[in-house]
Amino acid sequence: METNYELELAYRCIENTDSHLFLTGRAGTGKTTFLHYLKEHSTKRMVVLAPTGIAAINAGGVTIHSFFQLPFAPYIPEAEYKMSKEFKYGKEKINIIRSLNLIVIDEISMVRADLLDAVDMLLRRYRQNNTPFGGVQLLMIGDVQQLAPVAKKEDKQLLSPYYSTLYFFGSHALKQTSYITIELKQVYRQKESLFLDLLNVVRSKEVDEKTLQLLNSRCIQPDEKSANVRLTTHNYQADEINNKFLRKLKTRSYEFKAEISGLFPESSYPTDELLILKKGAQVMFLKNAQGPIKKYYNGKIGVITSIDENHIEVCCQGEEEAFEVEPEEWTNTKYVLNKATKEISEQVEGSFRQYPLRLAWAITIHKSQGLTFDNVIIDVAAAFAHGQVYVALSRCRTLNGLILSSPIHAKGIIKDSQVDAFTRYMEQHQPDEHRLEAMEKQYYFSMIKEQFSFEKLYQLLQQLQSFSVKHLLKEYPQMNEKIAEVSADAETRLLSVAKQFEGQYTKLFRQAEDVYQDETLHARINAAANYFINYLISNFVPLNEMLDIEIDNIETEEQYKNVFNAFALELRIKLQTLSHCLEQKFSLQEYMRICSEQQIQKADIRKVSKVVGKKAVADMMYPELYEHLKEWRKMKASELNVRAYKICPNRALLAIANMQPQNEKELLEVPHVGKKTMQYYGNEILEIVLEFARNS
């Protein structure tokens, strides 16, 4: 990170801005290494996704389809996608989605535009945010010069009226954003300047006769003693070669069956479930060795020197001693919320335990993406897609380690005009130091502005007032009066003051040399936080507790709860984040952490009293009596297995608590108390009221 300028820019872009980022670069430039660093050090709440099971396992994440429970059918932007079974998420998944700051998508070149738009649709829906991707930042990692997205012929026909390209950059949602790109320049995999120049030419599809001559000079007979791996364009070719070489060996076959537990899709198996190996077989390691002594790494080639039912020994090229290989475990994970820390963590759904080996006389180019080899035999005579030749060539560390089974022709290096156009776009959208600093400052300012904006809270209060006047005026007259009082007061003492403060901190922000440490700016922020938190505690918190009411009509209650819950959540976020501003300088990371945690705790959303304040009851002269009556009704409803309002409507309980009837005649005069209520429950109700009166 400290010695790579582009990687440092990328990290700052993710940590200190909300801009979407496409991180690209030639093969071997450290894209995967950056991802692992980000997972370990970033303060943002993130999930890591990938288009295929194998890519997801390698990236330490899950597939896009499994995380969002998406069907494999194409997504049509104009179609109406209702809340079908696939899109009905559980409470935990919704909480994860709502609390996310960042979604990382690895191997983005293989992600189709319609899949990205399906993700956008679901994020907007479940985050209740109509900005692109529901306001979540995207980090897209990959190289458009490598493997392209796959679509069946009928899917292409279905999507062609809606998309000019199926590459991820054709996404309608992505086009609505001003995402930036950073291209990593430093290559770690190859060190030879001649080979690097050759790969760059192939990657850019600017192949001339001189390049072809140099490439085809590697059409030589392979040294049978070298541990070569053959890269093919199709699965059947790799299988045929591996089976052919395995049959040639006269040694005994041994079978090793994988131990699979829990949920682990077959499409994500890192190697064969039934691994058939022999002494002398050429194998490739599929995992990095654990522990301090790294005997092998993902992509290392070796030969089995000793094998029986219980052990395997492998000797790698250039090494004198063989070593014993132990079974390794891969996990299929899902993202869950840690209830103790409120952090997003990975939970293992299933495991796959097997020797980290596969036959390696041949593998497909598709499966080789992300791997590195010392010696490769490449067969790209049947290349059929953009990027295949480049991916195959770039798997090798050196030109001398590369062998072609047949000559490469210019027509085999397939050019894609859409990729070329996008490459030109990328070159124009790479930030320099000056632009990144401006982006960081702008994001910091926007978060301060969001902290001290109360428009959303006020709008939700207006919605509650409108709903209450329409549906609850007769039942809760005092509550309606209180909403109107707070609403009128908030216009001058909340919104107007916030507007004045915006002008003050905007001016101070522009004048500050260092906005993150400027004492004058942060002292003013601290003073403002003190004012607003006291105002909310004095006015909005008591109102919030008064608004926590019960409504007998199911449909009306659901509509009311939706608005009330949104109001209570926004109020709680403001109280928590303003409290943070009282204790220290405004911190971007701390502000985002608090907002995310409050989203997760949405289940306890009514409990603003956990922050400050004490519960009060709406329109209540004798709240204790009302609570006694509610407890009795709850117990009675449970005994009879009916909804509580069937015993006695809530408005009747309110009236009984306020009027305190002393006999049957007075009880019948209470509004909303009918003859049936009197007949079945009159004596019990009167007993509760009289007992309360005696003890008061």
XYZ file of C-alpha atoms in Angstrom:
696
model
C 0.000 0.000 0.000
C 2.739 2.458 0.970
C 4.829 1.846 -2.147
C 2.031 1.645 -4.705
C 0.515 5.024 -5.578
C -2.570 3.646 -7.341
C -3.375 1.242 -4.513
C -3.108 4.081 -2.006
C -5.491 6.198 -4.114
C -7.940 3.299 -4.313
C -7.919 2.780 -0.552
C -8.517 6.468 0.137
C -11.306 6.550 -2.434
C -13.102 3.702 -0.650
C -12.484 4.872 2.920
C -12.916 8.637 2.549
C -15.473 9.112 -0.249
C -18.771 7.616 -1.373
C -17.773 7.425 -5.036
C -18.215 4.126 -6.849
C -14.848 2.777 -7.981
C -13.829 0.469 -10.794
C -10.401 -0.892 -9.856
C -8.716 -2.428 -12.861
C -5.289 -3.374 -14.101
C -3.428 -5.983 -16.086
C -3.158 -9.519 -14.815
C -0.865 -9.791 -11.805
C -1.114 -6.148 -10.663
C -2.389 -6.932 -7.158
C -6.162 -6.544 -7.488
C -6.887 -9.601 -5.340
C -4.215 -8.595 -2.825
C -5.904 -5.197 -2.478
C -9.245 -6.894 -1.814
C -7.785 -8.949 1.032
C -6.121 -5.835 2.500
C -9.396 -3.931 2.328
C -11.311 -6.704 4.097
C -8.788 -6.626 6.928
C -8.420 -2.863 7.393
C -11.507 -1.016 6.124
C -13.847 0.611 8.642
C -16.801 0.320 6.266
C -19.448 -2.364 6.613
C -19.018 -4.476 3.501
C -19.881 -7.704 1.771
C -17.729 -9.323 -0.935
C -19.541 -10.807 -3.919
C -18.501 -12.501 -7.171
C -20.304 -13.771 -10.284
C -19.336 -17.444 -9.945
C -18.987 -19.876 -7.065
C -15.282 -20.504 -7.646
C -14.535 -16.781 -7.890
C -16.516 -16.202 -4.697
C -14.607 -18.921 -2.822
C -11.284 -17.451 -4.022
C -12.338 -13.933 -2.987
C -13.602 -15.077 0.398
C -17.164 -14.011 -0.355
C -20.422 -15.326 -1.773
C -22.025 -15.225 -5.194
C -24.192 -12.291 -6.233
C -27.097 -14.625 -6.951
C -26.987 -16.347 -3.570
C -26.611 -13.155 -1.507
C -29.545 -11.427 -3.205
C -31.486 -14.687 -3.776
C -31.730 -13.829 -7.460
C -33.017 -16.251 -10.091
C -30.710 -16.966 -13.025
C -33.258 -15.590 -15.486
C -32.423 -12.307 -17.272
C -33.544 -9.100 -15.562
C -35.676 -6.848 -17.751
C -35.610 -3.229 -16.538
C -39.156 -2.398 -17.673
C -40.703 -5.540 -16.177
C -42.634 -5.371 -12.906
C -40.777 -7.417 -10.314
C -43.123 -8.047 -7.427
C -42.092 -9.441 -4.066
C -41.872 -13.007 -5.274
C -40.521 -15.834 -3.136
C -36.953 -15.180 -4.309
C -37.056 -11.547 -3.176
C -38.675 -12.062 0.239
C -35.761 -11.632 2.588
C -35.636 -12.516 6.251
C -35.220 -9.896 8.934
C -31.470 -10.503 9.258
C -30.807 -10.171 5.508
C -32.807 -6.926 5.406
C -30.826 -5.566 8.353
C -27.551 -6.440 6.621
C -28.642 -4.726 3.405
C -29.824 -1.621 5.245
C -26.623 -1.287 7.239
C -24.159 -1.739 4.351
C -21.692 0.984 3.408
C -19.873 -0.932 0.680
C -20.417 -3.798 -1.737
C -17.301 -5.293 -3.345
C -17.809 -7.211 -6.592
C -14.772 -9.208 -7.705
C -14.240 -10.401 -11.310
C -16.609 -7.652 -12.475
C -15.754 -8.309 -16.141
C -17.902 -11.453 -15.954
C -20.924 -9.650 -14.399
C -23.733 -8.877 -16.824
C -25.317 -5.426 -16.952
C -28.793 -6.785 -16.220
C -27.519 -8.545 -13.082
C -26.083 -5.252 -11.807
C -29.447 -3.570 -12.464
C -31.257 -6.333 -10.567
C -28.946 -5.625 -7.612
C -29.755 -1.922 -7.958
C -33.503 -2.642 -7.921
C -33.283 -4.703 -4.724
C -30.997 -2.275 -2.914
C -33.327 0.642 -3.655
C -36.320 -1.373 -2.500
C -34.954 -2.714 0.758
C -32.952 0.355 1.742
C -35.930 2.580 0.870
C -33.529 4.832 -0.991
C -34.154 5.698 -4.619
C -30.597 6.737 -5.470
C -28.497 4.306 -7.566
C -27.747 1.113 -5.634
C -29.740 2.443 -2.702
C -26.905 4.755 -1.704
C -24.408 1.913 -1.183
C -20.873 2.445 -2.477
C -19.657 -0.070 -5.063
C -16.101 -1.308 -5.494
C -15.881 -3.217 -8.775
C -12.642 -5.147 -9.261
C -11.598 -6.717 -12.542
C -10.204 -6.281 -16.025
C -12.489 -5.843 -19.032
C -9.663 -7.162 -21.223
C -10.100 -10.535 -19.546
C -13.080 -12.890 -19.656
C -16.400 -11.428 -20.779
C -19.888 -12.042 -19.308
C -21.654 -15.155 -20.568
C -25.201 -15.206 -21.934
C -27.153 -17.836 -23.819
C -28.408 -16.935 -27.279
C -32.028 -16.613 -26.112
C -30.971 -14.389 -23.182
C -29.080 -12.083 -25.541
C -32.145 -11.775 -27.745
C -34.315 -10.974 -24.751
C -31.927 -8.329 -23.403
C -30.804 -6.700 -26.662
C -33.719 -4.177 -26.808
C -32.695 -2.856 -23.373
C -28.892 -3.030 -23.363
C -26.344 -1.848 -25.897
C -23.789 -4.108 -24.207
C -23.989 -6.901 -21.637
C -20.754 -5.802 -19.964
C -21.280 -4.394 -16.469
C -20.685 -0.836 -17.727
C -23.916 -1.155 -19.749
C -25.902 -1.118 -16.474
C -28.551 1.613 -16.458
C -28.018 2.217 -12.741
C -24.239 2.549 -13.122
C -24.688 5.064 -15.936
C -26.646 7.261 -13.500
C -23.534 7.592 -11.308
C -20.247 9.415 -11.807
C -18.041 6.485 -10.852
C -14.289 6.731 -11.195
C -11.673 4.250 -12.337
C -8.181 3.524 -11.070
C -5.837 1.365 -13.104
C -3.083 -0.466 -11.265
C 0.179 -0.171 -13.171
C 2.775 -2.162 -11.243
C 2.887 -5.825 -12.313
C 3.933 -8.304 -9.622
C 3.472 -11.551 -11.528
C 5.850 -10.988 -14.463
C 9.244 -9.282 -14.188
C 10.577 -9.561 -17.764
C 10.172 -6.273 -19.640
C 10.009 -8.049 -23.034
C 7.202 -10.350 -21.872
C 5.358 -7.457 -20.200
C 5.469 -5.451 -23.438
C 4.185 -8.461 -25.361
C 1.282 -8.964 -22.932
C 0.373 -5.281 -23.118
C 0.150 -5.466 -26.896
C -2.080 -8.552 -26.750
C -4.222 -6.985 -24.032
C -4.800 -3.855 -26.106
C -5.375 -5.987 -29.246
C -2.714 -3.976 -31.122
C -1.003 -7.129 -32.383
C 1.359 -6.722 -35.362
C 3.507 -9.202 -37.289
C 6.504 -8.635 -35.009
C 4.443 -9.526 -31.955
C 3.000 -12.623 -33.625
C 6.474 -13.771 -34.637
C 7.722 -13.398 -31.069
C 4.696 -15.239 -29.692
C 4.853 -18.037 -32.227
C 8.546 -18.532 -31.573
C 7.209 -20.352 -28.506
C 5.640 -23.039 -30.723
C 8.171 -25.621 -29.604
C 8.187 -29.198 -28.431
C 7.617 -29.278 -24.665
C 10.194 -30.787 -22.360
C 8.439 -33.828 -20.962
C 10.433 -33.496 -17.750
C 8.961 -30.051 -17.060
C 5.784 -29.757 -15.021
C 3.726 -28.137 -17.742
C 0.037 -27.361 -17.405
C -2.046 -27.156 -20.578
C -4.621 -24.387 -20.878
C -7.595 -25.156 -23.132
C -10.607 -23.196 -24.248
C -13.194 -25.915 -23.480
C -13.888 -28.237 -20.525
C -14.063 -31.383 -22.636
C -10.548 -30.738 -23.969
C -9.095 -30.452 -20.453
C -10.933 -33.600 -19.299
C -9.734 -35.612 -22.313
C -6.102 -34.585 -21.785
C -6.170 -35.314 -18.038
C -7.813 -38.718 -18.477
C -5.436 -39.621 -21.299
C -2.328 -38.859 -19.234
C -3.732 -40.546 -16.137
C -4.429 -43.773 -18.122
C -0.832 -43.778 -19.405
C 0.474 -44.176 -15.888
C 0.905 -47.863 -14.984
C 0.627 -47.213 -11.269
C -2.348 -48.037 -9.078
C -5.335 -45.647 -8.823
C -6.497 -44.294 -5.474
C -9.833 -42.627 -4.836
C -10.346 -39.846 -2.311
C -13.915 -38.771 -1.601
C -14.515 -35.258 -0.312
C -16.193 -34.730 3.052
C -19.065 -32.327 2.434
C -21.179 -30.948 5.225
C -23.973 -28.417 5.300
C -24.763 -26.405 2.199
C -22.035 -26.372 -0.462
C -23.324 -26.102 -4.073
C -21.772 -28.519 -6.557
C -21.044 -25.638 -8.927
C -18.681 -24.226 -6.284
C -16.657 -27.390 -5.618
C -12.988 -26.306 -5.743
C -11.902 -29.750 -6.977
C -13.445 -33.130 -7.775
C -15.738 -34.636 -5.155
C -14.180 -37.996 -6.076
C -10.501 -37.333 -6.700
C -8.749 -40.133 -8.633
C -4.967 -39.946 -8.387
C -1.899 -42.092 -9.110
C 1.785 -42.006 -8.349
C 3.380 -39.932 -11.118
C 0.266 -37.807 -11.714
C 0.827 -34.135 -12.372
C -1.252 -32.076 -9.984
C -1.929 -28.446 -9.196
C -2.439 -27.019 -5.727
C -5.703 -25.143 -5.244
C -5.001 -23.358 -1.983
C -2.241 -21.431 -0.286
C -0.550 -23.448 2.463
C -1.433 -22.479 6.005
C 1.147 -21.821 8.699
C 4.616 -20.222 8.684
C 6.181 -22.668 6.184
C 4.553 -22.092 2.784
C 5.205 -25.405 1.042
C 2.723 -24.663 -1.719
C 0.480 -21.939 -3.098
C -2.622 -21.709 -5.265
C -1.530 -22.692 -8.807
C 1.747 -24.440 -7.903
C 2.446 -27.560 -9.995
C 3.960 -30.790 -8.709
C 4.107 -34.553 -9.230
C 2.821 -37.226 -6.847
C 5.831 -39.242 -5.661
C 4.132 -41.439 -3.070
C 0.509 -42.336 -2.463
C -1.707 -44.799 -0.630
C -5.181 -44.761 0.929
C -4.091 -42.460 3.741
C -1.400 -40.159 2.449
C -0.118 -38.257 -0.587
C 3.365 -36.859 -1.134
C 4.162 -34.314 -3.829
C 7.445 -32.981 -5.171
C 7.338 -29.665 -7.009
C 9.523 -28.675 -9.926
C 12.903 -27.308 -8.904
C 12.649 -28.778 -5.411
C 14.570 -31.808 -4.193
C 12.369 -33.006 -1.371
C 8.782 -34.171 -1.519
C 6.356 -33.226 1.235
C 3.171 -34.739 2.547
C -0.088 -33.038 1.605
C -2.885 -32.810 4.139
C -6.574 -32.379 3.276
C -7.756 -28.781 3.311
C -11.160 -27.270 3.994
C -13.066 -24.737 1.942
C -16.101 -23.024 3.387
C -19.280 -21.772 1.806
C -20.231 -18.701 3.801
C -23.132 -16.339 4.180
C -23.219 -12.920 5.798
C -24.913 -12.551 9.179
C -25.171 -9.926 11.892
C -23.135 -10.498 15.006
C -25.664 -9.737 17.766
C -22.958 -8.939 20.281
C -20.811 -6.564 18.207
C -23.481 -5.493 15.681
C -20.919 -6.154 12.939
C -21.495 -7.982 9.678
C -19.683 -11.280 9.914
C -19.339 -14.407 7.824
C -21.167 -17.543 8.916
C -20.224 -20.909 7.482
C -23.151 -22.626 5.769
C -21.192 -25.623 4.549
C -17.718 -27.042 4.132
C -15.829 -29.053 1.528
C -12.841 -31.043 2.801
C -10.540 -32.643 0.270
C -6.899 -32.778 -0.771
C -6.116 -29.346 -2.295
C -5.196 -30.931 -5.617
C -6.538 -31.441 -9.088
C -5.114 -33.206 -12.104
C -3.102 -30.551 -13.871
C -1.971 -31.777 -17.210
C -4.766 -29.496 -18.412
C -7.336 -26.978 -17.133
C -9.604 -24.496 -18.916
C -8.588 -20.878 -19.392
C -11.764 -19.904 -17.532
C -10.691 -21.860 -14.429
C -7.152 -20.498 -14.675
C -8.218 -16.867 -14.166
C -6.445 -15.603 -11.062
C -3.788 -18.362 -11.074
C -0.061 -18.161 -11.830
C 2.157 -20.855 -13.410
C 5.848 -21.287 -14.121
C 5.345 -23.535 -17.165
C 2.274 -23.474 -19.416
C 1.300 -25.135 -22.675
C -1.432 -23.052 -24.308
C -3.969 -24.281 -26.852
C -6.000 -21.330 -28.091
C -6.620 -22.537 -31.633
C -10.343 -22.709 -30.750
C -10.473 -19.332 -28.979
C -14.041 -18.060 -29.261
C -14.308 -15.092 -26.899
C -12.772 -11.732 -26.156
C -9.989 -11.939 -23.574
C -9.294 -15.676 -23.776
C -5.862 -15.421 -25.401
C -4.704 -12.649 -23.057
C -5.883 -14.484 -19.931
C -4.094 -17.649 -21.062
C -0.799 -15.907 -21.864
C -0.796 -13.810 -18.704
C -1.037 -16.860 -16.421
C 2.668 -17.513 -16.999
C 5.465 -15.768 -15.136
C 7.993 -15.745 -18.008
C 8.086 -15.969 -21.780
C 10.428 -18.964 -21.605
C 7.917 -20.798 -19.434
C 5.261 -20.447 -22.130
C 4.731 -22.992 -24.928
C 2.147 -22.810 -27.711
C 0.658 -26.064 -28.988
C -0.258 -24.313 -32.260
C 0.466 -20.883 -33.764
C -1.624 -17.878 -32.724
C -3.196 -15.921 -35.568
C -4.330 -12.302 -35.437
C -7.977 -13.338 -35.879
C -7.750 -15.438 -32.700
C -7.103 -12.300 -30.636
C -10.690 -11.141 -30.642
C -11.283 -7.395 -30.466
C -14.358 -5.915 -28.781
C -15.273 -2.367 -29.844
C -17.408 -1.882 -26.716
C -14.420 -2.664 -24.507
C -12.246 -0.300 -26.525
C -14.756 2.532 -26.061
C -14.976 1.829 -22.343
C -11.177 1.790 -22.066
C -11.090 5.308 -23.508
C -13.729 6.338 -20.939
C -11.622 4.890 -18.128
C -8.584 6.886 -19.153
C -10.618 10.089 -18.765
C -11.956 9.235 -15.302
C -8.871 8.405 -13.284
C -8.437 10.714 -10.279
C -5.173 12.413 -9.448
C -4.114 13.554 -5.970
C -5.785 16.954 -6.336
C -9.113 15.515 -7.462
C -9.114 12.852 -4.757
C -8.458 15.440 -2.033
C -11.373 17.478 -3.348
C -13.601 14.364 -3.329
C -12.592 13.553 0.253
C -13.364 17.087 1.451
C -16.675 17.159 -0.398
C -17.747 13.839 1.134
C -16.757 15.024 4.612
C -18.785 18.194 4.089
C -21.800 16.237 2.795
C -21.775 14.034 5.905
C -21.684 17.108 8.197
C -24.585 18.506 6.199
C -26.464 15.232 6.576
C -25.764 15.229 10.333
C -27.367 18.649 10.776
C -30.237 18.255 8.346
C -33.612 17.701 9.999
C -35.762 17.857 6.868
C -36.417 14.115 6.818
C -37.405 14.085 10.492
C -39.748 17.038 9.948
C -41.332 15.481 6.833
C -42.062 12.283 8.756
C -43.639 14.366 11.521
C -45.847 16.027 8.892
C -46.901 12.597 7.617
C -47.794 11.524 11.152
C -49.806 14.697 11.655
C -51.714 14.187 8.407
C -52.444 10.558 9.236
C -53.485 11.356 12.799
C -55.905 14.092 11.737
C -57.480 11.766 9.210
C -57.744 8.579 11.283
C -57.097 9.265 14.986
C -58.518 12.713 15.801
C -61.483 11.533 17.878
C -59.598 8.767 19.639
C -56.456 10.754 20.471
C -57.311 14.487 20.533
C -54.472 15.417 22.908
C -51.942 13.580 20.752
C -53.128 15.478 17.675
C -52.819 18.735 19.540
C -49.275 17.854 20.657
C -48.168 16.901 17.112
C -49.441 20.238 15.792
C -47.686 22.113 18.601
C -44.314 20.395 18.053
C -44.612 20.717 14.278
C -45.236 24.473 14.439
C -42.410 24.989 16.929
C -39.970 22.900 14.847
C -40.310 25.223 11.860
C -38.651 28.072 13.725
C -36.544 26.411 16.436
C -35.332 23.400 14.434
C -35.453 23.929 10.667
C -34.700 27.662 10.664
C -31.861 27.289 13.173
C -30.434 24.374 11.148
C -30.529 26.543 8.016
C -28.691 29.353 9.777
C -26.096 26.909 11.085
C -25.573 25.528 7.577
C -24.456 28.977 6.446
C -22.072 29.199 9.414
C -20.343 25.836 8.995
C -20.207 26.237 5.211
C -18.270 29.485 5.628
C -15.966 27.990 8.276
C -15.414 24.913 6.112
C -14.264 27.042 3.176
C -11.924 29.076 5.368
C -10.322 26.111 7.154
C -6.912 24.924 5.964
C -7.459 21.513 7.541
C -11.189 20.807 7.821
C -10.576 17.635 9.839
C -8.721 19.406 12.666
C -9.835 23.067 12.511
C -10.691 24.036 16.126
C -13.089 26.872 15.222
C -15.126 24.677 12.876
C -15.384 21.775 15.308
C -16.148 24.003 18.290
C -19.089 25.384 16.323
C -20.196 21.856 15.403
C -19.991 20.872 19.072
C -22.099 23.856 20.142
C -24.696 23.147 17.472
C -24.879 19.471 18.462
C -25.501 20.550 22.049
C -28.374 22.833 20.986
C -30.073 20.316 18.701
C -29.810 17.339 21.036
C -31.360 19.351 23.861
C -34.121 20.555 21.566
C -34.929 17.001 20.427
C -34.869 15.672 23.994
C -37.247 18.399 25.164
C -39.680 18.238 22.260
C -39.383 15.216 19.998
C -38.593 12.486 22.538
C -41.748 13.071 24.662
C -43.787 13.258 21.457
C -42.254 10.035 20.173
C -43.328 8.245 23.360
C -46.814 9.698 23.061
C -47.024 8.450 19.468
C -46.414 4.854 20.564
C -50.085 3.867 20.554
C -52.243 0.862 19.775
C -54.851 0.883 17.022
C -57.548 -1.740 16.757
C -57.997 -1.650 12.968
C -55.326 -3.919 11.455
C -54.947 -2.031 8.174
C -54.856 1.382 9.850
C -52.390 0.114 12.431
C -49.996 -1.187 9.740
C -50.064 2.114 7.838
C -49.468 4.053 11.035
C -46.625 1.818 12.196
C -44.749 2.257 8.906
C -44.616 6.037 9.341
C -44.108 5.954 13.100
C -41.233 3.451 12.860
C -39.503 5.583 10.222
C -39.928 8.656 12.452
C -38.621 6.847 15.545
C -35.598 5.493 13.638
C -34.660 8.895 12.250
C -35.023 10.459 15.684
C -32.849 7.805 17.273
C -30.130 8.185 14.616
C -30.071 11.940 15.210
C -29.822 11.531 18.976
C -26.981 9.008 18.742
C -24.934 10.829 16.100
C -25.364 14.218 17.792
C -24.188 12.659 21.064
C -21.022 11.561 19.221
C -20.430 15.181 18.139
C -20.522 16.281 21.779
C -17.701 13.938 22.711
C -15.153 14.480 19.926
C -14.492 16.077 16.555
C -16.909 15.014 13.847
C -15.620 11.679 12.544
C -16.747 10.333 9.209
C -16.128 6.712 10.166
C -17.851 7.033 13.550
C -20.868 8.741 12.003
C -21.309 5.932 9.458
C -20.816 3.277 12.134
C -23.547 4.739 14.334
C -25.983 5.111 11.430
C -25.414 1.484 10.406
C -25.828 0.170 13.948
C -29.091 2.046 14.422
C -30.408 0.538 11.181
C -29.596 -2.921 12.522
C -31.426 -2.246 15.786
C -34.587 -1.374 13.892
C -36.446 -4.117 15.741
C -36.240 -1.981 18.910
C -37.067 1.165 17.018
C -39.743 2.441 19.369
C -37.364 2.443 22.290
C -36.050 5.960 21.891
C -36.375 6.032 25.680
C -33.257 3.804 25.695
C -31.366 6.882 24.535
C -33.127 9.507 26.692
C -36.504 10.148 28.204
C -39.102 8.060 29.974
C -42.188 6.485 28.488
C -45.425 8.475 28.590
C -48.861 7.437 27.314
C -50.951 9.473 24.890
C -54.023 11.373 26.225
C -53.765 9.651 29.580
C -54.841 11.078 32.936
C -54.141 7.777 34.754
C -51.467 5.899 32.797
C -50.918 3.261 35.490
C -54.590 2.223 35.377
C -54.413 2.106 31.595
C -51.396 -0.229 31.801
C -53.249 -2.506 34.264
C -56.211 -2.704 31.898
C -53.912 -3.492 28.961
C -52.227 -6.308 30.884
C -55.613 -7.793 31.779
C -56.769 -7.587 28.154
C -53.565 -9.204 26.906
C -53.956 -12.109 29.344
C -57.626 -12.563 28.458
C -56.892 -12.493 24.711
C -54.208 -15.148 25.191
C -56.602 -17.368 27.154
C -59.286 -17.156 24.449
C -56.816 -17.132 21.529
C -58.279 -13.970 19.954
C -56.891 -10.555 19.044
C -56.852 -8.105 21.949
C -59.320 -5.631 20.434
C -61.946 -8.410 20.333
C -61.951 -8.364 24.144
C -62.187 -4.589 24.418
C -61.113 -1.946 21.880
C -58.187 0.253 22.859
C -60.230 3.463 22.706
C -62.570 1.922 25.303
C -59.611 1.170 27.602
C -58.464 4.778 27.255
C -61.919 6.065 28.189
C -62.269 3.623 31.126
C -58.873 4.709 32.508
C -59.790 8.400 32.261
C -63.411 8.133 33.543
C -62.869 5.434 36.219
C -66.456 4.035 36.326
C -67.500 2.790 39.800
C -70.484 0.572 38.861
C -72.200 -1.163 35.956
C -74.289 1.886 35.051
C -71.227 4.149 34.845
C -69.319 1.521 32.877
C -72.102 1.358 30.248
C -71.909 5.146 29.898
C -68.214 4.948 28.928
C -67.793 5.578 25.157
C -67.112 2.428 23.065
C -68.115 0.039 25.885
C -70.971 -2.071 24.553
C -73.433 -4.427 26.216
C -71.360 -7.492 25.199
C -68.272 -6.094 26.857
C -70.353 -5.377 29.944
C -71.909 -8.843 29.874
C -68.690 -10.862 29.507
C -66.016 -8.713 31.161
C -67.799 -5.982 33.159
C -67.109 -7.416 36.599
C -63.406 -7.967 35.888
C -62.984 -4.447 34.513
C -64.759 -2.855 37.481
C -62.653 -4.883 39.896
C -59.437 -3.518 38.290
C -60.752 0.077 38.392
C -61.957 -0.139 42.013
C -58.695 -1.762 43.137
C -56.741 1.081 41.500
C -58.959 3.680 43.222
C -58.467 2.059 46.639
C -54.651 2.105 46.240
C -54.390 5.628 44.811
